[in-house]
Tab-separated table of N, CA and C in Angstrom:
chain	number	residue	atom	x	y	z
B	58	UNK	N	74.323	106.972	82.655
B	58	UNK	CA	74.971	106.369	83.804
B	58	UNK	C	75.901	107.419	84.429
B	59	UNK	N	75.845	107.881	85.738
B	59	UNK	CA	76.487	108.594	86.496
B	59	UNK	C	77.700	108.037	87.467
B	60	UNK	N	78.834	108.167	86.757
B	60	UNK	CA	79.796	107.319	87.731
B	60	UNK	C	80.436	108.052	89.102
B	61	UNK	N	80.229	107.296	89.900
B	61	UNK	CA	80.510	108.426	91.776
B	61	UNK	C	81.904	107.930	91.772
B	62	UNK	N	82.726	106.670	91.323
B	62	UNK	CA	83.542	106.252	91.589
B	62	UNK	C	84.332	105.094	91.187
B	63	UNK	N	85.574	105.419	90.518
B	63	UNK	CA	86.205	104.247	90.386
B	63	UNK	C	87.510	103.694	90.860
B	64	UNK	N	87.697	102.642	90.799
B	64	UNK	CA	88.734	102.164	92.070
B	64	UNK	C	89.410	101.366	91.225
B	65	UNK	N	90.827	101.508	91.198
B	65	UNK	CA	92.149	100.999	90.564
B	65	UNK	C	93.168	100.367	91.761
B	66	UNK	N	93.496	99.045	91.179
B	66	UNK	CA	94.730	98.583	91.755
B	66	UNK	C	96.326	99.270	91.926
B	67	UNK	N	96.033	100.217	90.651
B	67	UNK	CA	97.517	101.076	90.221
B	67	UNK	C	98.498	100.150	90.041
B	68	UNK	N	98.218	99.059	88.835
B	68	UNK	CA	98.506	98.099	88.053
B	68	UNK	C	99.019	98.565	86.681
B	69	UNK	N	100.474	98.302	86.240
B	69	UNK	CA	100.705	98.864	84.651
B	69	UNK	C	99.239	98.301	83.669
B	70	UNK	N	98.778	97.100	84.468
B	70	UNK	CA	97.610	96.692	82.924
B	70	UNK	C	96.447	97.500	83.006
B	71	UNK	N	96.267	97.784	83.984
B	71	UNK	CA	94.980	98.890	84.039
B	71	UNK	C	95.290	100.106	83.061
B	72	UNK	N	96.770	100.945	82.964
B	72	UNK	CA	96.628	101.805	81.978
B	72	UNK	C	96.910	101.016	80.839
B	73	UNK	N	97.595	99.992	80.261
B	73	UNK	CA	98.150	99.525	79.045
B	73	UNK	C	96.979	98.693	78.472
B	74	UNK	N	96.288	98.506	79.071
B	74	UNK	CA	94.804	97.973	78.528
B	74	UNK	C	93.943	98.754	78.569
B	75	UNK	N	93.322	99.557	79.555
B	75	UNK	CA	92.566	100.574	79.260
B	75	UNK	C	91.194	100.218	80.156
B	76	UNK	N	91.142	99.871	81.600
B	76	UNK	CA	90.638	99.491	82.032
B	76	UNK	C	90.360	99.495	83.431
B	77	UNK	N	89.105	99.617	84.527
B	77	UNK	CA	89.499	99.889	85.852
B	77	UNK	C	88.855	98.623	86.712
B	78	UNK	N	89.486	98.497	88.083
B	78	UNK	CA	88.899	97.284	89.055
B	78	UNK	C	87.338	97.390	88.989
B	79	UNK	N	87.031	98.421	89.018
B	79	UNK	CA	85.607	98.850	89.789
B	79	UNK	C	84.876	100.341	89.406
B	80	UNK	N	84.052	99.829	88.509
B	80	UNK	CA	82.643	101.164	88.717
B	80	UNK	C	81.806	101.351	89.492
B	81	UNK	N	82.084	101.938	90.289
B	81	UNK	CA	80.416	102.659	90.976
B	81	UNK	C	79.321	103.260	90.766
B	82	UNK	N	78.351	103.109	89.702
B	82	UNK	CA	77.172	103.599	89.271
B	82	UNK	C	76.134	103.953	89.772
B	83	UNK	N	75.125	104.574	90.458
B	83	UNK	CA	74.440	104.826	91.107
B	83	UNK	C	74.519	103.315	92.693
B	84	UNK	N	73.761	102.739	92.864
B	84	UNK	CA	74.041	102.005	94.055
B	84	UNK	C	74.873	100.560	93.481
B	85	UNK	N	75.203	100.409	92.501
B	85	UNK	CA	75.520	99.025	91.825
B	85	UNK	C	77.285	99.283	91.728
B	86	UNK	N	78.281	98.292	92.021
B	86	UNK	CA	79.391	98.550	91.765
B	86	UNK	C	79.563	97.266	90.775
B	87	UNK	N	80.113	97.357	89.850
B	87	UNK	CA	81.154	96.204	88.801
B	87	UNK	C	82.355	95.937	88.762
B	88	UNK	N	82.465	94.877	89.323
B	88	UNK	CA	84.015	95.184	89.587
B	88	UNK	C	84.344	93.611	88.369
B	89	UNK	N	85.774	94.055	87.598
B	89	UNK	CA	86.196	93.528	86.840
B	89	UNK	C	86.448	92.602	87.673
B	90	UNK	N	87.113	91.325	85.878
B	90	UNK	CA	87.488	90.112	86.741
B	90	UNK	C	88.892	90.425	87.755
B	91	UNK	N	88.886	89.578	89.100
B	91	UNK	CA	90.143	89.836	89.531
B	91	UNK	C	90.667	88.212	89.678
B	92	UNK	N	92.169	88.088	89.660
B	92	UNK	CA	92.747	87.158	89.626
B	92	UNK	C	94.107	87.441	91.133
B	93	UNK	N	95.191	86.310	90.675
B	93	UNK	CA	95.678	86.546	91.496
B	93	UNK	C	97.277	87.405	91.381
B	94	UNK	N	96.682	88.863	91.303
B	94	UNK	CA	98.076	89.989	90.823
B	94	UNK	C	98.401	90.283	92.398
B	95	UNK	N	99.513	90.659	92.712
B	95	UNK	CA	99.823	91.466	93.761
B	95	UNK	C	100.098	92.998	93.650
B	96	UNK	N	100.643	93.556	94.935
B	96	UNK	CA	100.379	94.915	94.739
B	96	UNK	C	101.045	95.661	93.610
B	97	UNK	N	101.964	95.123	92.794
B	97	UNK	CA	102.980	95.487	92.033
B	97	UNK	C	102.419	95.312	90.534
B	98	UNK	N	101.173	94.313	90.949
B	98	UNK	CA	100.539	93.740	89.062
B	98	UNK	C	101.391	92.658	88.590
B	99	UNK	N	102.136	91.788	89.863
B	99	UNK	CA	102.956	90.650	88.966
B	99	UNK	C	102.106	89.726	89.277
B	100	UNK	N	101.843	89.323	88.326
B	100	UNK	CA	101.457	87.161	88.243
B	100	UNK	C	101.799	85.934	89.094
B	101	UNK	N	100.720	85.758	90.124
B	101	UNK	CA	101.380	84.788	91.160
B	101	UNK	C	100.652	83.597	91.100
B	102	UNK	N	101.550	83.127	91.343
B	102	UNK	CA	101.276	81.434	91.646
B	102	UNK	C	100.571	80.774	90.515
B	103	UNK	N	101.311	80.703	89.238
B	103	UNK	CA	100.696	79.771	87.665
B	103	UNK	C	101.014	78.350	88.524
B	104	UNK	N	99.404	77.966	87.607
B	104	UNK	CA	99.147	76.532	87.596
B	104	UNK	C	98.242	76.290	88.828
B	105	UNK	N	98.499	77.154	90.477
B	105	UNK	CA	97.976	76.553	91.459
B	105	UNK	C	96.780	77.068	91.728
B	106	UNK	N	96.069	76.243	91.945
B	106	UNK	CA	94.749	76.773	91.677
B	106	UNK	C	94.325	77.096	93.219
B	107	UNK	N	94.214	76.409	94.183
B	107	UNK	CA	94.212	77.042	95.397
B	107	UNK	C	95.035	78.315	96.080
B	108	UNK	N	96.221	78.662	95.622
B	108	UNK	CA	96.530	79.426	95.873
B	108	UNK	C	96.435	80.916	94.939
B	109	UNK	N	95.644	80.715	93.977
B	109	UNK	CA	95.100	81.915	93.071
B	109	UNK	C	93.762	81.950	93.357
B	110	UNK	N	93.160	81.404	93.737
B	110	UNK	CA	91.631	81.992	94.262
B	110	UNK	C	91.577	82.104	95.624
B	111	UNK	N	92.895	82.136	96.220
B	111	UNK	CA	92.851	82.638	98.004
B	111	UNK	C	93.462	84.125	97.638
B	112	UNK	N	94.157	84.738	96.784
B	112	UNK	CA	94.808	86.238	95.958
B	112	UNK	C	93.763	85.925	95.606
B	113	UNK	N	92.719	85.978	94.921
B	113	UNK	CA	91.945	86.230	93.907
B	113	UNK	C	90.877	87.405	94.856
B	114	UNK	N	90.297	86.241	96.034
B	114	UNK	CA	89.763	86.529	96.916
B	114	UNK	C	89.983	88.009	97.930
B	115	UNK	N	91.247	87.711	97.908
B	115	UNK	CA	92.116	88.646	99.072
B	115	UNK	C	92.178	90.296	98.003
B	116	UNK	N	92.324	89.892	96.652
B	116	UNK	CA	92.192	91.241	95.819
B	116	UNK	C	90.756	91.592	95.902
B	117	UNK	N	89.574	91.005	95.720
B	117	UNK	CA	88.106	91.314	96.133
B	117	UNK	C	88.018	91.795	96.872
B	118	UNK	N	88.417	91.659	97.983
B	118	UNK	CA	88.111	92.285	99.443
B	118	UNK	C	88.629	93.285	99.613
B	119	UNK	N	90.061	93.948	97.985
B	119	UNK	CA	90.500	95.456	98.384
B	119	UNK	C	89.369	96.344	98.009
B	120	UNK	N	88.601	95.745	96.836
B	120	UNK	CA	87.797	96.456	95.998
B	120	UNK	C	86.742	96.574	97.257
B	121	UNK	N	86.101	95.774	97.584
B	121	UNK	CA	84.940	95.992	98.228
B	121	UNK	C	85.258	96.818	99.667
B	122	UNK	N	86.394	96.920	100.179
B	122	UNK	CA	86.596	97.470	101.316
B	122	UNK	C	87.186	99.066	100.660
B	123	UNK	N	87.019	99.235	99.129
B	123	UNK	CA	87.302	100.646	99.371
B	123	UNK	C	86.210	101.218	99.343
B	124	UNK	N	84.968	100.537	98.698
B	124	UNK	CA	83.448	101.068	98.474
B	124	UNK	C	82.998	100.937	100.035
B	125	UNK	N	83.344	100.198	101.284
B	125	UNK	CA	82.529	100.070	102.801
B	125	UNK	C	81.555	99.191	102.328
B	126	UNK	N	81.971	98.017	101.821
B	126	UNK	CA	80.635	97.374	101.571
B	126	UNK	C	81.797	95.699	101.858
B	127	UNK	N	80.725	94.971	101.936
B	127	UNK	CA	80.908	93.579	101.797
B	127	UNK	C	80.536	92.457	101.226
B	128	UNK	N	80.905	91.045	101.560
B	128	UNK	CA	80.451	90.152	100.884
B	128	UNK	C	79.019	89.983	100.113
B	129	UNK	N	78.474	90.236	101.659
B	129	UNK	CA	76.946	89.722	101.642
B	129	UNK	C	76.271	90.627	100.475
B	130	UNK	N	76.793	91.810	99.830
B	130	UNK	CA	76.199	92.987	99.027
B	130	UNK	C	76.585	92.187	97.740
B	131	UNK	N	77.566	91.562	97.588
B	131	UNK	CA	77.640	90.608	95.846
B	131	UNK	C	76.465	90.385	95.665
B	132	UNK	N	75.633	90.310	94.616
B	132	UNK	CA	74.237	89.769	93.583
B	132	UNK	C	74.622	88.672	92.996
B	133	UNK	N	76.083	89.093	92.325
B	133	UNK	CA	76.185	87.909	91.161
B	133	UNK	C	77.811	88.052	91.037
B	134	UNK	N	77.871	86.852	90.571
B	134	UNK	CA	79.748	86.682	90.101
B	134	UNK	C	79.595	86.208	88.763
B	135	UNK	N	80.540	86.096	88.116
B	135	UNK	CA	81.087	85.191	86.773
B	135	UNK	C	82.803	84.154	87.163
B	136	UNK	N	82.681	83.295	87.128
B	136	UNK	CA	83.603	82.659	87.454
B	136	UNK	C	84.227	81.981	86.306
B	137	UNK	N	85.579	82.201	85.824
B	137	UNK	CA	86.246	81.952	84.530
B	137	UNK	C	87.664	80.636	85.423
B	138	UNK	N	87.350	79.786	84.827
B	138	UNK	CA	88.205	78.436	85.342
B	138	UNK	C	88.303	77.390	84.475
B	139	UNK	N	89.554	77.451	84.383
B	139	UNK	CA	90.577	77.117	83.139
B	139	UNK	C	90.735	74.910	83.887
B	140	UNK	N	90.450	74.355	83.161
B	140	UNK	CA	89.788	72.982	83.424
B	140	UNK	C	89.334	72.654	84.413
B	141	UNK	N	87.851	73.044	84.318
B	141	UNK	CA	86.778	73.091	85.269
B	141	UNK	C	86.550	71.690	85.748
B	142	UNK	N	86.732	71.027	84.869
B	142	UNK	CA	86.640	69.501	85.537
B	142	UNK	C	86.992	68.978	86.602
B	143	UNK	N	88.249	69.216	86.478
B	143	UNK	CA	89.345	68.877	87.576
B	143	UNK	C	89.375	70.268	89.008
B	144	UNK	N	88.378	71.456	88.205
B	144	UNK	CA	88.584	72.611	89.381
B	144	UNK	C	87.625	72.749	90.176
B	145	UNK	N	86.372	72.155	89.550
B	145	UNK	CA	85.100	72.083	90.061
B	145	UNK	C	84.766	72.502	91.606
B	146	UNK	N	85.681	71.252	92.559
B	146	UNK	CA	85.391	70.802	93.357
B	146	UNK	C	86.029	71.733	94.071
B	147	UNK	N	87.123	72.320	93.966
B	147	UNK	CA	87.634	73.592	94.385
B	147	UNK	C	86.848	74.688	94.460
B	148	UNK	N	86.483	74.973	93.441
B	148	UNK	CA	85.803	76.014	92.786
B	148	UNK	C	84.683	76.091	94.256
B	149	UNK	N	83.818	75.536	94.192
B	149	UNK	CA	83.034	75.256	94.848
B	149	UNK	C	83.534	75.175	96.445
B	150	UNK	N	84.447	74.546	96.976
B	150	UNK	CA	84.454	74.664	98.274
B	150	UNK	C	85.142	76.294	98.126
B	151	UNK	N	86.265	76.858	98.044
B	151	UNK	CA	86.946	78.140	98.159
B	151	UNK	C	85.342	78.686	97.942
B	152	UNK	N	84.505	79.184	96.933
B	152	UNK	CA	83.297	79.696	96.899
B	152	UNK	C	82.749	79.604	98.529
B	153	UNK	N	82.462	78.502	98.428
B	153	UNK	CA	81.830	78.420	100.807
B	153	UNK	C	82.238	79.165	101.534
B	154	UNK	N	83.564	78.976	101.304
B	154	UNK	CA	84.791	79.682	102.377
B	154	UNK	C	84.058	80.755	102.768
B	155	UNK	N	84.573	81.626	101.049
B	155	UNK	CA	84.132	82.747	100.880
B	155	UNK	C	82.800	83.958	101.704
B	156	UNK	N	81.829	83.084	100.924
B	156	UNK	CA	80.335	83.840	100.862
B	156	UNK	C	79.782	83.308	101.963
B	157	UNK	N	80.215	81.834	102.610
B	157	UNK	CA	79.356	81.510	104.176
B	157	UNK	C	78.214	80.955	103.922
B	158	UNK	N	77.091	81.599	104.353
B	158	UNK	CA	75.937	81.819	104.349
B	158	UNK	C	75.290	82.430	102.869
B	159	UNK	N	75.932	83.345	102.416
B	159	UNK	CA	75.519	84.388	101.066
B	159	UNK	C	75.200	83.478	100.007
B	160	UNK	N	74.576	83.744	99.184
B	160	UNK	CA	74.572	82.625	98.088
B	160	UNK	C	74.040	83.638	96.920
B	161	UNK	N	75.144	84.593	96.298
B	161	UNK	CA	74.725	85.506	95.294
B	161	UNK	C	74.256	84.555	93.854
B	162	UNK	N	74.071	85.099	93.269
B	162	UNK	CA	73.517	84.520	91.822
B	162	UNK	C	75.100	84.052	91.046
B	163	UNK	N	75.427	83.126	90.739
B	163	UNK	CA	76.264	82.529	90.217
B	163	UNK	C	76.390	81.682	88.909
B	164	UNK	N	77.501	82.039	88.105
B	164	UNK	CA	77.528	81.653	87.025
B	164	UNK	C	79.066	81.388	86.548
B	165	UNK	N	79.297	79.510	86.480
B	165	UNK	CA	81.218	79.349	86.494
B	165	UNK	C	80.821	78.638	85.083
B	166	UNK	N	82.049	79.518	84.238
B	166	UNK	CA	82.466	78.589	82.921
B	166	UNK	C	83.591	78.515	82.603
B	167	UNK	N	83.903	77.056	82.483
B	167	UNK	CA	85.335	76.510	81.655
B	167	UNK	C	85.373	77.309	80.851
B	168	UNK	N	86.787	77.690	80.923
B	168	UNK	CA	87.496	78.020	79.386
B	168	UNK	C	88.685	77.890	79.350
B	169	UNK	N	89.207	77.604	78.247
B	169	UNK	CA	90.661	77.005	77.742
B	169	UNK	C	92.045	77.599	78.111
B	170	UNK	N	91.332	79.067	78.518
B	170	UNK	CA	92.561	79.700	78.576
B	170	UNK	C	92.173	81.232	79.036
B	171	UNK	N	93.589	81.929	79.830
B	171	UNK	CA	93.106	83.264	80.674
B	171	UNK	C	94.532	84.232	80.305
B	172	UNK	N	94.301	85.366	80.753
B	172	UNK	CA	95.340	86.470	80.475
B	172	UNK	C	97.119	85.483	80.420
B	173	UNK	N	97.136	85.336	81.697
B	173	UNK	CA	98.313	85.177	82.179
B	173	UNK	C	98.987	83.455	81.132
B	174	UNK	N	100.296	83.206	81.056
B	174	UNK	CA	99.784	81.960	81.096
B	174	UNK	C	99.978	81.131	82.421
B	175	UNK	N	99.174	80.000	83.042
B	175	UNK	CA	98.884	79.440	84.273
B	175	UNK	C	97.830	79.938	84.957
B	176	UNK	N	97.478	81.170	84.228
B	176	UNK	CA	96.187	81.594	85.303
B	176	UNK	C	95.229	80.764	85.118
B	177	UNK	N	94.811	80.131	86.436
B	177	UNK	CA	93.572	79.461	85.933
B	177	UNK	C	92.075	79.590	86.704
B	178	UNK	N	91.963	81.159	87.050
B	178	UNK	CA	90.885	81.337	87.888
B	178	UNK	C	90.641	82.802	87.849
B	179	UNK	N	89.422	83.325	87.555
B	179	UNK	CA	88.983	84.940	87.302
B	179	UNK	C	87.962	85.325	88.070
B	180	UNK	N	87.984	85.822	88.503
B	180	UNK	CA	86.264	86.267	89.145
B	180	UNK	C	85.808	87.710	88.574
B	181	UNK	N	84.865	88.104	88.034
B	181	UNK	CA	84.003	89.528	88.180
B	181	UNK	C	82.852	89.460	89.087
B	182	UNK	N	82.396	90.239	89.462
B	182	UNK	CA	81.023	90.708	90.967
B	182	UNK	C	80.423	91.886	90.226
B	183	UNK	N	79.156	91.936	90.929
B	183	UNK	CA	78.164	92.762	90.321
B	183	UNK	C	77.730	92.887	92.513
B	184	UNK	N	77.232	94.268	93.085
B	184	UNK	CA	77.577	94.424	94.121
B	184	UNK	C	76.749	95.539	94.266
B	185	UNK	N	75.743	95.418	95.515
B	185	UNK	CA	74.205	96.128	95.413
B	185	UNK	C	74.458	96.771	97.037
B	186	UNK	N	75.109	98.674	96.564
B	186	UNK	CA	75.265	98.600	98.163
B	186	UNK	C	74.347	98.764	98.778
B	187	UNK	N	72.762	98.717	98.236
B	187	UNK	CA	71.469	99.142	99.040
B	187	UNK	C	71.522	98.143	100.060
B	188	UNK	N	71.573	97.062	99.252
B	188	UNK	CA	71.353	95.792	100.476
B	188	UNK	C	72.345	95.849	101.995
B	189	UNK	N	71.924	95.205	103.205
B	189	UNK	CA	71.996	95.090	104.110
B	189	UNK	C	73.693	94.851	104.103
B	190	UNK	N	74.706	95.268	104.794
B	190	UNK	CA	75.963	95.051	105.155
B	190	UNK	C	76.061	93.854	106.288
C-alpha cells in the first residue's frame, strides 16, 4: 500500500493515541471515525444527538475538502450510535440531509458506549476519488 496522503485534525488524540483522520491510498481514502471535536479536539455537545452529527458532519466535510473530493465519492460509512433505538430515526433523517440523492453502502450499529462520555454518534467513510465529483 502506497500512502500519497494523510490528513490530521491537529488534535492532542491523534498523537496520544496514535492515529490519523484520513489515508489516502492509491484512489481510496479512509477516513477514521469522526465525531463531534472542534478545532481545539474538545468534546461538544454530550448527550445531544442532533447536534453531534451536524459537528460530526461539518468535521467530514474538512476531511473530504482537503482531498477535492465530495459527498457523492463516499462508497460506504460505518455508523456507531449509542441507543439506536431511540436514534434511529435521527440517524436516518441527518443521513438524507447529508448524502441527498447519494446512497453509499451503509452499515449503523448500536453500541453501548463511545470514546467520550455522552458521545453518542461516530461515523468512518471509505471514499473512491475515481468516481464522478
Amino acid at each position: 500500500m502506497t500512502i500519497i496522503d494523510v490528513f490530521h485534525h491537529n488534535m492532542p488524540a491523534e498523537n496520544d493515541f496514535g492515529y490519523s483522520q484520513a489515508i489516502k491510498s492509491s484512489e481510496l481514502i479512509h477516513v477514521s471515525g469522526q465525531l463531534s471535536l472542534d478545532a481545539a479536539g474538545e468534546f461538544l455537545y454530550a448527550d445531544d444527538f442532533a447536534a453531534q452529527l451536524k459537528q460530526t458532519y461539518a468535521n467530514t466535510d474538512k476531511v473530504l475538502n482537503h482531498y477535492g473530493v465530495t459527498r457523492k465519492q463516499v462508497v460506504s460509512q460505518v455508523l456507531y450510535v449509542v441507543d439506536l433505538r431511540q436514534n434511529a430515526a435521527a440517524t436516518a433523517v441527518g443521513n438524507l440531509a447529508y448524502f441527498g440523492d447519494h446512497r453509499p453502502a451503509s452499515t449503523v450499529l448500536g453500541v453501548t458506549e463511545l470514546t467520550f462520555p455522552g458521545q453518542v454518534i461516530e461515523i468512518s467513510y471509505v471514499v473512491d476519488t475515481k468516481l464522478p465529483a
